[in-house]
Amino acid sequence: MKLRFVLLALLAIGTFGGTAALLYAWESPIAPIDPRSLGAPDRAVLRRGASLALLGDCATCHTAPDGLPYAGGLAMPTPFGTIYSTNITPDPETGIGRWSEQAFIRALRSGVDREGRHLYPAFPYDHFTRVSDDDAKALYAFFMSLDPAKSSAPPNELAFPLNVRLTLAGWKLLFLRRARFVADPSRDEKWNRGKYLVDGLGHCGACHSPRNLLGAEMKSAGFAGGEAEGWRAYALGRSSLSPVAWDEAALADYLASGSHPLHGTAQGPMANVVDNLSQVDPADVGAMAHYLASLGKGEGRNDAERPASGPGRLPQAAGVQAATPSIPSEPGGAIYATVCASCHDGGRPLPLGGSRLDLSTAVADEKPANLIHLVVRGIPAAAGASAHPIMPGFGDILDNRQISDLVNYLRTRFAGRPQWNGLAKAVAEARGGR
Amino acid sequence: MMQAVSRRSVLAGAGALIVAFRLSGTHAQTETGTGGSPSKHGLPGSLDDTPRIDAWIRIDASGAATILTGKAELGQGLKTALLQVAAEELKLPLERLSLVTADTARTPNEGYTAASHSMQDSGTAIRNAAAQARELLRDEAARRLAVPSTSLQVRDGEVFGADGKRLGYGELVRDQLLSVDAGQTSRLTLPADFTVMSRPVPRVDIPAKVTGGAAYVHDLRPEGMLHGRVVRPPSYGATLRDCDVARVERMAGIVKVVQDGNFLGVIAEREWAAVQGMRTLAATTNWIEREALPDEADLPAALMNLPSRDTTIHGTGNPGAPGILVEGTFSRPYLTHGSIGPSCALAQLEEGKLTLWTHTQGVFFLRDAIAGMLRMPAENVRCVHAEGAGCYGHNGADDVAADAAILAVAVPGRPVRVQLMREQEHAWDPFGPGMVVKLKATVGADGAIADWHHEVWSQSHMMRPGPPGTLIAARLKSAPFPPAPPVALAQPEGGGDRNAIPLYAIANCKVVSHFLPDMPLRGSSMRSLGGYLNVLSIESVLDELAARSAQDPVTFRLRHTEDPRACEIIETAASRFGWTTRVKRSESTGFGFGFARYKNLEAWCAVAVEIDLPRQSGIVRVRRVVAAVDTGQVVNPDGVRNQIEGGILQSISWTLFERVTFDRTRVTSVDWSAYPIMRFDSVPESVEVHLIDRPGDAFYGVAEAAQGPAAAAIANAIRDATGARMHELPFTAARIKRAIAA
Amino acid sequence: MTTLIVNGESRSIAASPDTPLLYVLRDELGLCAAKFGCGLGQCGACTVIVDGKAVFSCVTPVMVLEGRTVTTLEGIGSRDAPGPMQRAFIAEQAAQCGYCIPGMMMRAQALLNRDPQATDESIRAELQPHLCRCGTHMRILRAIRRAADEMRPKTVEARTGR
């Protein structure tokens, strides 16, 4: 109820708040173009645009399951209802084929479509507003070079007053700061490049920062941890709860390859992000890692060595797996001993063995969502058969009670932290969302 | 063996092909372990080694026939094809035939079931033996009825006279009727009269496999069976420092722990107890290891720097003719066979005699190796083939049989079943060897290939049993057997240099084989041996020459092809694919073509593919594959299609994804996460196989015919889609992106 | 001691509680269709159906299955009376060595029980956890398509009849 009240107030600001606000809220349409009028794009610009689109994870949201890339239609559940991503291929009727460069850049940076309608901030223009002119133009050139796909997204499913787009003008007034990125002259080029990518196109804060009641990132708690599609996006920098503190090298490895022996494997929405980052210039990923490392370290131990292979350095088992340890009487412990221990007690590094749970952020985090997801879904084999850890999911084997018992046991034994509140509900939710 | 005897005269008899045989020269040792000596009896296929007809065919008093083959079912459909051949020539319904496969106590010795030789070795032997057996039966009937043979008809296991009299095979067969050597002529059924051959007869082994019947050695459950597991060292050459045997022997369900030098095994009543015992033993073991492996990051250089025995295997014209130059150094990493079922064997020692049920490819060779390892007389060891998971060459089958033999000797009387664990199968596999091909060629102003220079570096592809030292257990035992000497398979079949000599007409052509006696990693036979990389390299350079001289790749191939069957197969694949009318769906579309005649002696195969390869992802998605195959006389068309489809998909997996990884000490690709292979997301949208049947022709091996051409077609399609020529296998997304950016 | 319903029959399991279901099926109950492939949940050869879901029996200790219902390949037909999935694999000759096939069939059976209208895309996606080394994939897909087509009318009937 409180939320509804605030939203109505926003609508009031947006529509009846006087001339100034109306002027603010009003955005004019930009004239359509004939897509055929565009000249042949420069190949180098196209390549840069393609890379920027990966850094911005554009296809991740603008592609429906089994749909054509960038043709939109992905359902994005939000606390306010379901929003569908749009078609950003150059189809004149259903995509952005009639959009001029100016219209595209306005949408990217201000969240307003060609016809002047406000866009929902599920599209992270609060980050994209930092994108430079050259990069915005390269992105436009890239999207306009795609094969046009005829595909209309279903209408959004939002309740009043959010279905009135003018409400968004109020939202923007409160939360959108339109400003290009400005380099910090006291920092080096790599740091500035990293910050530009992390805060801009990369829109890392969109998931890794908590959001307020109106769905806007809380600037005061940047990178303090957030949520995405039911997964926890861990706190970064000083607030990180990782048992092993992240350093720049580990960040760079993880972002580029999707996994790190001391930090595990990117899953959930982050899996798409690292998949995209594996395809861009490694220098850009390195810059992002450099900037993220400058945010500071959490209180994790720094003593865990990276496991290495070779004589005397690996547990010298002939196999990947360990014998069953003695089975404790408590139910969660018994499940661990019989289901998990053969891999996770094996002591081999990723991808040759189960990851060390005492190093797992999923176990140490303030919320259980990711640990539950991992137990339920596992880590599926990577698409395209690249070398990648695989863990079977146990959601079809263990019932909710068994999963709660197991998760409680892991929390106590491996993180030494108090048990999570509301675990049963979280387990039920994670299963329902599958 | 097929080459050792050729059909010299084919006379069209009354409703039959009368085929007479004649001796020809000596041939080099082949991958089947046979050959290497002159033809003994002038008989075709394996009949030459085992001429007695009743060694192949026995008929009982009910008129049912038992067919005996020294070859083994490896999932390739061999049983069905051999039964078809036998049924056709014996004129017996399929359901009255049974088949005994490789068994040292019962069947002929046909060497290894390898090198796509089974139909030409065993199929040919059985076909001729069956045809001659049928004539012996007909003659016997003629004798009893006192009429001329030619007046008698044979069908459905009976001989019919003109007067309505008939005699069944069961009545006709007497003690010694088939106990004769095969004669110098066979009266074969005319292709036009085939009722069983050349037809898609359903595989006899599939119903049990899809309904939970005991189909594999893994499924055998004899009374009193124990389960064994071994603990393998963590790396080659590791030696045992210490281990806690007593702790494992105290565990519930453990029958015995066997330690013999560096060999460690556990025996338990239940399988899971054996696994637990193995894991516990492994965890208490300390090994002394050393860094002895090459730098994987630069494997091609490491291989090329090894000492080599060099042979010019082909040389024509004068090298160095000028023209547009194309050069490339192609390489493949070590590949693992990757059976989905880790290898398994069952062994039992009774009254000093050891019986082994094994999915080895060569029961007789394995028998000798195991007898040698155990210092037992060979006649006290019997090896019986039982199916395993597909092996694709020399995998862990022989090694696990040796493990089972050692464990069975420790518990006389009790059968012991041993299965390897996934990481043991992966880490200790006799890998398909890493290889390098350096190719340099020019195309002249006339558009013809002016010069061709091919060099190939490879270790042995033939380290199968024979000597006990080929078995892991024999190397680990105290008083270990010496490592087996490396075997260089000679041309014309070749090993690492298989298919290195281009089939194309090239005036100036030199091919050099650098055989590497050292074996940085354990290696042996894997499907198509060196043929895979040699064909990939030849076909890549050929395409590049065509592209640089602005010629269509298919036309360019035809221009250099003299063999009419090669031309027909290339043309068939191209026309079925719609090569000349191909249109790219988008910028990321690529088309590619590849061709080879396997070993330059066996089946002809051409493959055309369409791929989708977005430049920004580097991920190859195979959309459409069209293959054309000529395997001579087709016995089972659906079986041939199944083999070719399988070969194409396996080759796509090798080509795009696969690589054995290792550090300086250990193999690190020990499971499917570290050694990924094709999953369903990478399966093509469609695969078509077109067969050209050659009724009356010989059988040409087909099971390994598609691997090289399929890989070449993919490589050429990548080039077509991106402009990037790939050299270093596997062609992963990351490498393709690097090549595009370069 | 754990009790399971296996292919419709109640079975008391003597094996230790940590024993994976796979070893119980093969070693104790003599049901050999499910195969050991990796013991890691990476290849799918051991797949059986537990309470309607396809699971890797090699990583499922019997301890967690008390009272659950297990269906193996032996439970969906026999050599003499093959079920629709089995008939389809025979009709399409969808095997080479066949070692991976029982696991694939069980996952496909679970999928079709749950979604008789499964599309070709969803069949492919569902089979992603399974490996085949012989390259029989095209035939496996065709066989499952055939089984789906054959099973559909009956499934609809069974549903409306209930």
CSV table of C-alpha atoms in Angstrom, one decimal, chain A residues 43 47 50 54 142 147 278-279 309-324 342 348 351-352 381-390, chain B residues 231-232 234 272 276 279-280 282 285-287 289-291 423 585-587 615-617 657 663 665-666 668 670-674 676-679 681-682 737:
chain,number,residue,atom,x,y,z
A,43,ARG,CA,34.0,-2.2,-40.2
A,47,ARG,CA,33.6,-4.4,-34.5
A,50,ALA,CA,29.8,-5.5,-31.3
A,54,LEU,CA,28.7,-7.5,-25.3
A,142,PHE,CA,26.2,-2.2,-34.8
A,147,ASP,CA,19.7,-8.7,-39.9
A,278,SER,CA,34.8,-13.8,-22.5
A,279,GLN,CA,34.2,-12.5,-26.0
A,309,SER,CA,49.0,-29.2,-9.8
A,310,GLY,CA,52.2,-31.1,-9.7
A,311,PRO,CA,54.1,-33.4,-7.4
A,312,GLY,CA,53.4,-32.9,-3.7
A,313,ARG,CA,51.0,-30.0,-4.4
A,314,LEU,CA,47.8,-31.9,-5.0
A,315,PRO,CA,46.1,-34.4,-2.8
A,316,GLN,CA,47.6,-37.5,-4.3
A,317,ALA,CA,44.4,-39.4,-4.8
A,318,ALA,CA,44.1,-41.5,-7.9
A,319,GLY,CA,40.5,-40.3,-8.3
A,320,VAL,CA,38.5,-37.1,-8.3
A,321,GLN,CA,36.3,-38.4,-5.5
A,322,ALA,CA,36.7,-39.2,-1.8
A,323,ALA,CA,35.3,-42.1,0.2
A,324,THR,CA,32.1,-41.4,2.2
A,342,SER,CA,32.6,-37.5,-2.5
A,348,ARG,CA,41.0,-31.2,-6.0
A,351,PRO,CA,37.4,-28.0,-12.5
A,352,LEU,CA,38.7,-31.4,-11.4
A,381,ALA,CA,27.4,-28.2,-18.7
A,382,ALA,CA,28.4,-25.1,-20.6
A,383,ALA,CA,26.9,-24.6,-24.0
A,384,GLY,CA,29.3,-25.1,-26.9
A,385,ALA,CA,31.3,-27.7,-25.0
A,386,SER,CA,33.9,-25.5,-23.5
A,387,ALA,CA,35.9,-26.8,-20.5
A,388,HIS,CA,33.9,-25.8,-17.5
A,389,PRO,CA,33.0,-27.2,-14.1
A,390,ILE,CA,29.8,-29.4,-14.1
B,231,VAL,CA,44.2,-47.4,-7.8
B,232,ARG,CA,46.2,-46.0,-10.6
B,234,PRO,CA,48.6,-40.1,-10.4
B,272,TRP,CA,30.1,-49.8,-3.9
B,276,GLN,CA,34.9,-47.1,-1.2
B,279,ARG,CA,39.0,-44.3,-2.7
B,280,THR,CA,40.2,-45.0,0.8
B,282,ALA,CA,44.0,-43.9,-2.9
B,285,THR,CA,48.8,-43.5,-0.8
B,286,ASN,CA,51.9,-41.4,-1.4
B,287,TRP,CA,53.6,-41.4,-4.8
B,289,GLU,CA,56.3,-38.3,-9.2
B,290,ARG,CA,58.4,-36.5,-11.7
B,291,GLU,CA,58.0,-33.8,-14.2
B,423,GLU,CA,39.2,-40.4,-14.3
B,585,ARG,CA,21.7,-16.9,-45.4
B,586,SER,CA,23.7,-14.2,-43.7
B,587,GLU,CA,27.2,-12.9,-43.2
B,615,ARG,CA,32.3,-13.3,-35.9
B,616,GLN,CA,31.6,-11.9,-32.5
B,617,SER,CA,31.1,-15.2,-30.8
B,657,PHE,CA,36.1,-29.1,-28.8
B,663,ASP,CA,50.8,-30.1,-16.8
B,665,THR,CA,53.5,-34.0,-14.5
B,666,ARG,CA,50.0,-35.2,-14.9
B,668,THR,CA,44.6,-33.0,-16.1
B,670,VAL,CA,40.2,-36.5,-16.3
B,671,ASP,CA,36.5,-36.1,-16.8
B,672,TRP,CA,33.9,-34.5,-19.1
B,673,SER,CA,34.1,-31.1,-17.5
B,674,ALA,CA,37.9,-30.8,-18.3
B,676,PRO,CA,34.3,-31.6,-23.0
B,677,ILE,CA,32.8,-33.3,-26.0
B,678,MET,CA,29.8,-32.5,-28.2
B,679,ARG,CA,26.5,-32.1,-26.4
B,681,ASP,CA,23.3,-28.0,-28.3
B,682,SER,CA,26.1,-28.5,-30.9
B,737,LYS,CA,38.1,-15.3,-32.6
